[in-house]
Short mmCIF file of C-alpha atoms in Angstrom, two decimals:
data_model
loop_
_atom_site.label_atom_id
_atom_site.label_comp_id
_atom_site.label_asym_id
_atom_site.label_seq_id
_atom_site.Cartn_x
_atom_site.Cartn_y
_atom_site.Cartn_z
CA MET A 1 -12.78 -77.97 50.96
CA PHE A 2 -15.48 -75.28 51.70
CA LEU A 3 -13.59 -72.84 49.53
CA LYS A 4 -13.95 -74.98 46.53
CA LYS A 5 -17.63 -75.55 47.18
CA ALA A 6 -18.29 -71.70 47.74
CA ILE A 7 -16.46 -70.69 44.61
CA VAL A 8 -18.37 -73.04 42.46
CA PHE A 9 -21.61 -71.90 44.20
CA PHE A 10 -21.03 -68.35 43.60
CA ILE A 11 -20.06 -68.86 40.18
CA ILE A 12 -23.23 -70.57 39.60
CA ILE A 13 -25.19 -67.65 41.44
CA GLU A 14 -23.37 -65.27 39.25
CA ASN A 15 -23.26 -67.03 35.65
CA GLY A 16 -26.24 -69.32 36.06
CA ASP A 17 -26.31 -73.04 35.71
CA GLY A 18 -27.08 -75.35 32.82
CA PHE A 19 -29.23 -72.59 31.08
CA SER A 20 -26.61 -69.97 31.75
CA ALA A 21 -27.29 -68.63 28.29
CA PHE A 22 -30.69 -67.62 29.36
CA LYS A 23 -29.77 -66.24 32.55
CA ARG A 24 -26.53 -64.31 31.42
CA ARG A 25 -28.24 -62.92 28.16
CA PRO A 26 -30.98 -60.51 29.06
CA GLU A 27 -32.67 -60.87 25.64
CA MET A 28 -33.11 -64.73 26.17
CA LYS A 29 -35.47 -63.84 29.26
CA LEU A 30 -37.87 -62.71 26.63
CA LYS A 31 -40.96 -60.93 28.00
CA ASP A 32 -40.73 -62.12 31.48
CA THR A 33 -38.19 -59.72 32.75
CA LEU A 34 -38.94 -56.10 31.71
CA PRO A 35 -36.33 -54.28 33.97
CA THR A 36 -33.33 -56.59 32.96
CA ALA A 37 -34.65 -56.77 29.05
CA PHE A 38 -35.16 -52.65 29.35
CA THR A 39 -31.51 -52.36 30.11
CA ALA A 40 -30.58 -54.81 27.45
CA LEU A 41 -32.64 -52.97 24.87
CA LEU A 42 -31.32 -49.63 25.63
CA ALA A 43 -27.85 -51.09 25.43
CA CYS A 44 -28.51 -52.64 22.12
CA VAL A 45 -30.15 -49.51 20.47
CA LEU A 46 -28.13 -46.83 21.90
CA LEU A 47 -24.74 -48.57 22.17
CA CYS A 48 -24.61 -51.46 19.73
CA PRO A 49 -26.70 -51.34 16.79
CA ALA A 50 -25.16 -54.15 15.33
CA ALA A 51 -25.89 -56.42 18.17
CA ARG A 52 -28.49 -58.45 16.53
CA ALA A 53 -26.56 -58.34 13.20
CA GLU A 54 -24.02 -60.36 14.97
CA GLU A 55 -26.40 -63.28 15.44
CA SER A 56 -27.56 -63.65 11.85
CA ALA A 57 -26.93 -61.61 9.08
CA CYS A 58 -23.48 -60.57 10.01
CA LYS A 59 -22.32 -64.12 11.33
CA ALA A 60 -20.07 -65.01 8.65
CA ASP A 61 -18.58 -61.56 8.41
CA ILE A 62 -17.67 -61.60 12.32
CA GLU A 63 -16.09 -65.14 11.78
CA LYS A 64 -14.10 -63.92 8.78
CA PHE A 65 -12.96 -60.40 9.91
CA CYS A 66 -13.38 -60.48 13.65
CA LYS A 67 -12.52 -63.89 14.87
CA ASP A 68 -9.89 -62.96 17.27
CA VAL A 69 -11.86 -59.79 18.57
CA GLN A 70 -12.80 -60.35 22.18
CA PRO A 71 -16.41 -59.44 22.64
CA SER A 72 -17.91 -56.84 24.97
CA GLU A 73 -17.32 -53.10 24.89
CA GLY A 74 -18.21 -52.67 21.44
CA ARG A 75 -15.09 -54.21 19.85
CA ILE A 76 -17.33 -56.44 17.54
CA VAL A 77 -19.17 -53.45 16.47
CA LYS A 78 -15.96 -51.50 15.87
CA CYS A 79 -14.40 -54.32 14.07
CA LEU A 80 -17.39 -54.59 11.66
CA ARG A 81 -17.00 -50.84 11.05
CA GLU A 82 -13.43 -50.96 10.17
CA HIS A 83 -14.27 -53.72 7.36
CA GLU A 84 -17.51 -51.95 6.34
CA ALA A 85 -16.35 -51.78 2.70
CA GLU A 86 -15.65 -55.54 2.74
CA LEU A 87 -18.93 -56.62 4.57
CA SER A 88 -21.59 -58.92 2.95
CA ALA A 89 -24.40 -57.32 1.19
CA GLU A 90 -26.75 -59.05 4.01
CA CYS A 91 -24.62 -57.71 6.73
CA LYS A 92 -24.62 -54.13 5.28
CA THR A 93 -28.60 -54.22 4.66
CA LYS A 94 -29.00 -55.35 8.37
CA GLY A 95 -26.61 -52.72 9.48
CA GLU A 96 -28.50 -50.10 7.57
CA GLU A 97 -31.88 -51.24 9.03
CA LEU A 98 -30.50 -51.28 12.52
CA LYS A 99 -29.29 -47.76 12.10
CA ASP A 100 -32.54 -46.67 11.01
CA ARG A 101 -34.33 -48.09 14.17
CA THR A 102 -31.39 -46.55 16.20
CA GLU A 103 -32.12 -43.00 14.69
CA GLY A 104 -35.98 -43.69 15.25
CA PHE A 105 -35.19 -44.52 18.98
CA LYS A 106 -33.13 -41.56 19.56
CA GLU A 107 -35.37 -38.99 18.26
CA ALA A 108 -38.50 -40.61 20.14
CA CYS A 109 -36.21 -40.50 23.68
CA GLN A 110 -33.83 -37.55 23.03
CA ALA A 111 -35.95 -35.29 25.06
CA ASP A 112 -35.88 -37.67 27.86
CA LEU A 113 -32.13 -38.12 27.58
CA ASP A 114 -31.71 -34.19 27.51
CA LYS A 115 -33.90 -34.02 30.48
CA PHE A 116 -32.63 -36.54 32.78
CA CYS A 117 -29.16 -37.52 31.61
CA LYS A 118 -27.77 -34.26 30.18
CA ASP A 119 -24.87 -34.27 32.66
CA ILE A 120 -24.24 -38.04 32.20
CA GLN A 121 -20.99 -38.47 30.60
CA PRO A 122 -21.45 -41.40 27.91
CA GLY A 123 -19.69 -44.61 28.27
CA GLU A 124 -19.75 -47.67 30.61
CA GLY A 125 -23.43 -47.94 30.40
CA ARG A 126 -24.15 -44.81 32.16
CA LEU A 127 -26.84 -43.46 29.83
CA VAL A 128 -28.63 -46.64 29.78
CA LYS A 129 -28.52 -46.82 33.62
CA CYS A 130 -29.85 -43.09 33.79
CA LEU A 131 -32.95 -44.01 31.63
CA LYS A 132 -33.56 -47.17 33.47
CA GLU A 133 -33.56 -45.25 36.83
CA ARG A 134 -35.92 -42.68 35.41
CA GLN A 135 -38.19 -45.39 33.81
CA ALA A 136 -41.39 -44.27 35.49
CA GLU A 137 -40.79 -40.79 34.44
CA LEU A 138 -39.91 -41.23 30.76
CA SER A 139 -42.27 -39.60 28.23
CA GLY A 140 -45.25 -41.27 26.68
CA THR A 141 -43.34 -41.25 23.37
CA CYS A 142 -40.30 -42.68 24.52
CA THR A 143 -41.97 -45.34 26.84
CA GLN A 144 -43.95 -46.35 23.64
CA LYS A 145 -40.80 -46.73 21.61
CA ILE A 146 -39.19 -48.87 24.28
CA ALA A 147 -42.16 -51.20 24.10
CA GLU A 148 -42.17 -51.39 20.22
CA GLU A 149 -38.31 -52.12 20.48
CA LYS A 150 -38.81 -54.73 23.18
CA GLU A 151 -41.43 -56.48 21.19
CA GLU A 152 -39.05 -56.55 18.01
CA PHE A 153 -36.25 -57.66 20.28
CA VAL A 154 -37.86 -60.78 21.17
CA LYS A 155 -39.61 -61.55 18.01
CA GLY A 156 -38.74 -64.69 16.27
CA HIS A 157 -36.33 -65.91 18.90
CA PRO A 158 -35.85 -69.51 18.36
CA CYS A 159 -36.75 -70.40 22.18
CA LEU A 160 -40.03 -68.19 22.47
CA ALA A 161 -42.06 -70.98 20.78
CA ASP A 162 -40.74 -73.46 23.05
CA MET A 163 -41.71 -71.42 26.19
CA GLU A 164 -45.06 -70.83 24.85
CA LYS A 165 -45.50 -74.59 24.12
CA LEU A 166 -43.91 -76.15 27.27
CA CYS A 167 -44.22 -73.56 30.02
CA LYS A 168 -47.22 -71.96 29.21
CA ASP A 169 -48.48 -72.54 32.72
CA ALA A 170 -45.23 -71.72 34.80
CA GLU A 171 -45.73 -68.67 37.09
CA LYS A 172 -43.81 -65.80 36.30
CA GLY A 173 -41.07 -64.57 38.53
CA GLU A 174 -38.02 -66.19 40.58
CA GLY A 175 -36.68 -67.96 37.46
CA ARG A 176 -39.72 -70.20 37.33
CA LYS A 177 -40.14 -70.27 33.47
CA LEU A 178 -36.34 -70.81 32.94
CA LYS A 179 -36.30 -73.65 35.60
CA CYS A 180 -39.32 -75.07 33.30
CA MET A 181 -37.24 -74.63 30.30
CA LYS A 182 -34.34 -76.58 31.73
CA GLU A 183 -36.55 -79.47 32.85
CA HIS A 184 -37.84 -79.71 29.34
CA GLU A 185 -34.42 -79.42 27.73
CA ALA A 186 -34.70 -82.56 25.83
CA GLU A 187 -37.93 -81.56 24.24
CA LEU A 188 -36.57 -78.36 23.07
CA SER A 189 -36.51 -77.40 19.20
CA PRO A 190 -33.01 -78.03 17.51
CA GLU A 191 -33.06 -74.08 16.68
CA CYS A 192 -33.52 -73.19 20.55
CA LYS A 193 -30.87 -75.60 21.34
CA ALA A 194 -28.47 -74.19 18.89
CA LYS A 195 -29.03 -70.76 20.31
CA ILE A 196 -28.18 -71.77 23.92
CA ALA A 197 -25.03 -73.71 22.39
CA ASP A 198 -24.13 -70.46 20.50
CA ARG A 199 -24.54 -68.24 23.56
CA LYS A 200 -22.71 -70.58 25.80
CA GLU A 201 -19.77 -70.53 23.19
CA GLU A 202 -19.95 -66.79 23.24
CA MET A 203 -19.60 -66.67 27.18
CA LYS A 204 -16.39 -68.51 26.93
CA LYS A 205 -14.78 -65.76 24.79
CA SER A 206 -15.82 -62.99 26.75
CA GLY A 207 -14.83 -62.02 30.23
CA PRO A 208 -11.62 -60.83 31.94
CA CYS A 209 -10.26 -64.42 31.78
CA ALA A 210 -11.46 -65.54 28.49
CA ALA A 211 -7.96 -65.03 26.95
CA ASP A 212 -6.19 -67.10 29.77
CA MET A 213 -8.62 -69.72 29.47
CA GLU A 214 -7.63 -70.04 25.73
CA LYS A 215 -4.16 -69.81 26.33
CA PHE A 216 -3.82 -71.98 29.50
CA CYS A 217 -7.07 -74.48 29.76
CA LYS A 218 -8.16 -74.88 26.17
CA GLY A 219 -8.15 -78.62 26.33
CA VAL A 220 -9.66 -78.78 29.93
CA GLN A 221 -13.23 -80.13 29.91
CA GLN A 222 -15.58 -77.69 31.75
CA GLY A 223 -17.41 -78.96 35.15
CA GLU A 224 -16.42 -80.07 38.80
CA GLY A 225 -14.18 -76.81 38.98
CA ARG A 226 -11.67 -78.10 36.49
CA VAL A 227 -11.14 -74.84 34.65
CA MET A 228 -10.91 -72.81 37.84
CA ASP A 229 -8.46 -75.40 39.08
CA CYS A 230 -6.51 -75.08 35.80
CA LEU A 231 -6.50 -71.42 36.04
CA ARG A 232 -5.14 -71.60 39.76
CA SER A 233 -2.23 -73.56 38.32
CA HIS A 234 -1.26 -70.86 36.22
CA GLU A 235 -1.77 -68.03 38.77
CA VAL A 236 1.45 -66.42 38.34
CA GLU A 237 1.25 -66.06 34.43
CA LEU A 238 -2.61 -64.83 34.28
CA SER A 239 -3.45 -61.42 32.86
CA THR A 240 -3.96 -58.61 35.48
CA GLU A 241 -7.53 -58.35 34.71
CA CYS A 242 -7.86 -62.16 35.30
CA ARG A 243 -6.02 -62.02 38.60
CA ALA A 244 -8.17 -59.20 39.63
CA ARG A 245 -11.11 -60.98 38.97
CA GLY A 246 -10.01 -64.07 40.81
CA LEU A 247 -9.09 -61.59 43.85
CA GLU A 248 -12.80 -60.27 43.53
CA ILE A 249 -14.37 -64.04 43.77
CA LYS A 250 -12.09 -64.97 46.47
CA GLU A 251 -13.14 -62.01 48.68
CA LYS A 252 -16.95 -62.61 47.82
CA VAL A 253 -16.43 -66.31 48.75
CA ALA A 254 -14.91 -65.40 52.10
CA GLU A 255 -17.98 -63.29 52.72
CA PHE A 256 -20.35 -65.69 51.56
CA LYS A 257 -18.76 -68.43 53.71
CA GLU A 258 -19.15 -66.28 56.78
CA THR A 259 -22.84 -65.73 56.00
CA CYS A 260 -23.98 -69.22 54.73
CA GLN A 261 -21.74 -71.91 56.27
CA ALA A 262 -24.05 -72.92 58.56
CA ASP A 263 -26.89 -73.28 55.97
CA LEU A 264 -24.40 -75.53 53.58
CA ASP A 265 -23.45 -77.61 56.76
CA LYS A 266 -27.07 -78.14 57.64
CA PHE A 267 -28.68 -78.76 54.10
CA CYS A 268 -26.06 -79.50 51.82
CA LYS A 269 -23.28 -81.37 53.58
CA ASP A 270 -23.65 -84.57 51.40
CA ILE A 271 -24.13 -82.82 48.42
CA LYS A 272 -21.30 -83.27 45.81
CA GLN A 273 -19.89 -80.09 44.32
CA GLY A 274 -20.22 -78.96 40.53
CA GLU A 275 -23.17 -78.94 37.79
CA GLY A 276 -24.98 -76.53 40.12
CA ARG A 277 -25.78 -79.15 42.67
CA LEU A 278 -25.02 -76.90 45.72
CA ALA A 279 -27.00 -73.89 44.29
CA LYS A 280 -29.90 -76.27 43.52
CA CYS A 281 -29.51 -77.50 47.07
CA LEU A 282 -29.94 -74.16 48.56
CA LYS A 283 -32.73 -73.37 46.31
CA GLU A 284 -34.73 -76.35 47.32
CA HIS A 285 -34.43 -75.35 50.79
CA GLN A 286 -34.75 -71.63 50.37
CA ALA A 287 -37.81 -71.45 52.52
CA GLU A 288 -35.58 -73.05 55.60
CA VAL A 289 -32.45 -70.96 54.78
CA SER A 290 -31.56 -68.46 57.54
CA GLY A 291 -32.37 -64.76 56.88
CA PRO A 292 -28.76 -63.65 56.53
CA CYS A 293 -27.67 -66.21 54.08
CA LYS A 294 -31.10 -65.48 52.06
CA ALA A 295 -30.27 -61.92 52.05
CA LYS A 296 -26.56 -62.54 51.01
CA ILE A 297 -27.80 -64.65 47.93
CA ALA A 298 -30.09 -61.80 47.03
CA GLU A 299 -27.34 -59.25 47.17
CA VAL A 300 -25.17 -61.18 45.04
CA LYS A 301 -27.94 -61.71 42.42
CA GLU A 302 -28.64 -57.94 42.41
CA GLU A 303 -25.04 -57.09 42.36
CA ARG A 304 -25.00 -59.19 39.00
CA GLN A 305 -27.80 -57.42 37.59
CA GLU A 306 -26.83 -53.91 38.44
CA LYS A 307 -23.27 -54.94 36.96
CA ILE A 308 -22.19 -52.17 34.36
CA LYS A 309 -20.23 -53.78 31.85
CA GLY A 310 -16.45 -52.95 31.65
CA GLY A 311 -16.54 -50.31 34.39
CA ARG A 312 -16.84 -52.54 37.48
CA MET A 313 -13.22 -53.43 38.40
CA GLY A 314 -12.23 -49.94 39.34
CA LYS A 315 -15.52 -48.85 40.84
CA MET A 316 -16.65 -51.70 43.21
CA LYS A 317 -15.75 -51.33 46.71
CA ASP A 318 -15.26 -53.62 49.48
CA LYS A 319 -16.46 -53.65 53.07
CA ARG A 320 -13.47 -50.99 53.62
CA GLY A 321 -14.77 -48.98 51.17
CA GLU A 322 -11.55 -49.50 49.10
CA THR A 323 -11.71 -50.26 45.33
CA LEU A 324 -10.31 -53.38 43.82
CA ARG A 325 -8.04 -51.29 41.66
CA GLY A 326 -6.87 -49.22 44.48
CA ARG A 327 -5.83 -52.61 46.15
CA MET A 328 -4.19 -53.58 42.83
CA LYS A 329 -2.26 -50.61 43.09
CA LYS A 330 -1.00 -51.18 46.50
CA LYS A 331 0.10 -54.68 45.61
CA GLY A 332 2.14 -53.34 42.69
CA MET A 333 0.01 -55.04 40.13
CA LYS A 334 0.81 -53.81 36.57
CA GLY A 335 -1.99 -52.18 34.70
CA ALA A 336 -4.12 -51.31 37.91
CA GLY A 337 -4.19 -47.74 36.51
CA ALA A 338 -5.79 -48.67 33.29
CA GLN A 339 -9.08 -47.13 32.26
CA PRO A 340 -11.96 -49.44 31.12
CA ALA A 341 -12.85 -48.44 27.50
CA ASP A 342 -15.67 -46.23 26.62
CA GLU A 343 -18.80 -47.34 24.72
CA ASN A 344 -18.70 -47.57 20.76
#
């Protein structure tokens, strides 16, 4: 019973609950989380100049030419490039606009890249991470450009007006503004609600188990662990990537159980699992939660923030210092030696 509860809780910590679109997509945190937005911004400007185009000008083109392309690792951008001659005029114009902005950013920050990141091999978010780690040492020109791009990045976001209107007095930090937005969900503008729905839909199409969910669990209603139960029932048929992800979560759940079982028994034993209830329970008792459990929750959140898209499966080590990919090789899982795709 605990395993199910812990898995649900861990997924909520990692993916967010209810407003997962806000929590998982850095640009939706708007102006309140500079470090995360900084990373997202650099990733957008340096690695995926068509990212914003995906959301508006190129949406119809993506639906037409790249419908079956799984998001992440630049696949959508690459697909659009392959169909460049067939793209709509609106999408082409947006692409040129973003290309110019990208060049302007590179010009402003090239010296910093040469100074701090010259030995960093491009790919798997390494350049982005490098600049983030040197954020305090970046030149004034680069810092200013980042500030300008950050402002542009959030400008016109359909949820910004709602946040200003409904949560203006909410203190920054610890997800208070996001919690406020969730509490006012019924009052959000149709545009903001639509954006959240779009993001949730995007999330369903990305990740190591996306294809498996589409193949085996398409008609399964989300919530109460139903999708996970469905995936478990097809365990032997799952892709290598999805099985690896399952193994990773299972091991994390075991660690979490070891650390937080007493707190769950003490504060949440009568709480029904699902829909973020366990996470909400522990959050409501965060001042009373034991030190080790509090530290474990913080560790999980930090791990999620630092996760480099596409490269974690082969790099992450467990308590024994063994990588997940290494364990896959030992178990003879097909595809364990595959390398993550580089950035486009």
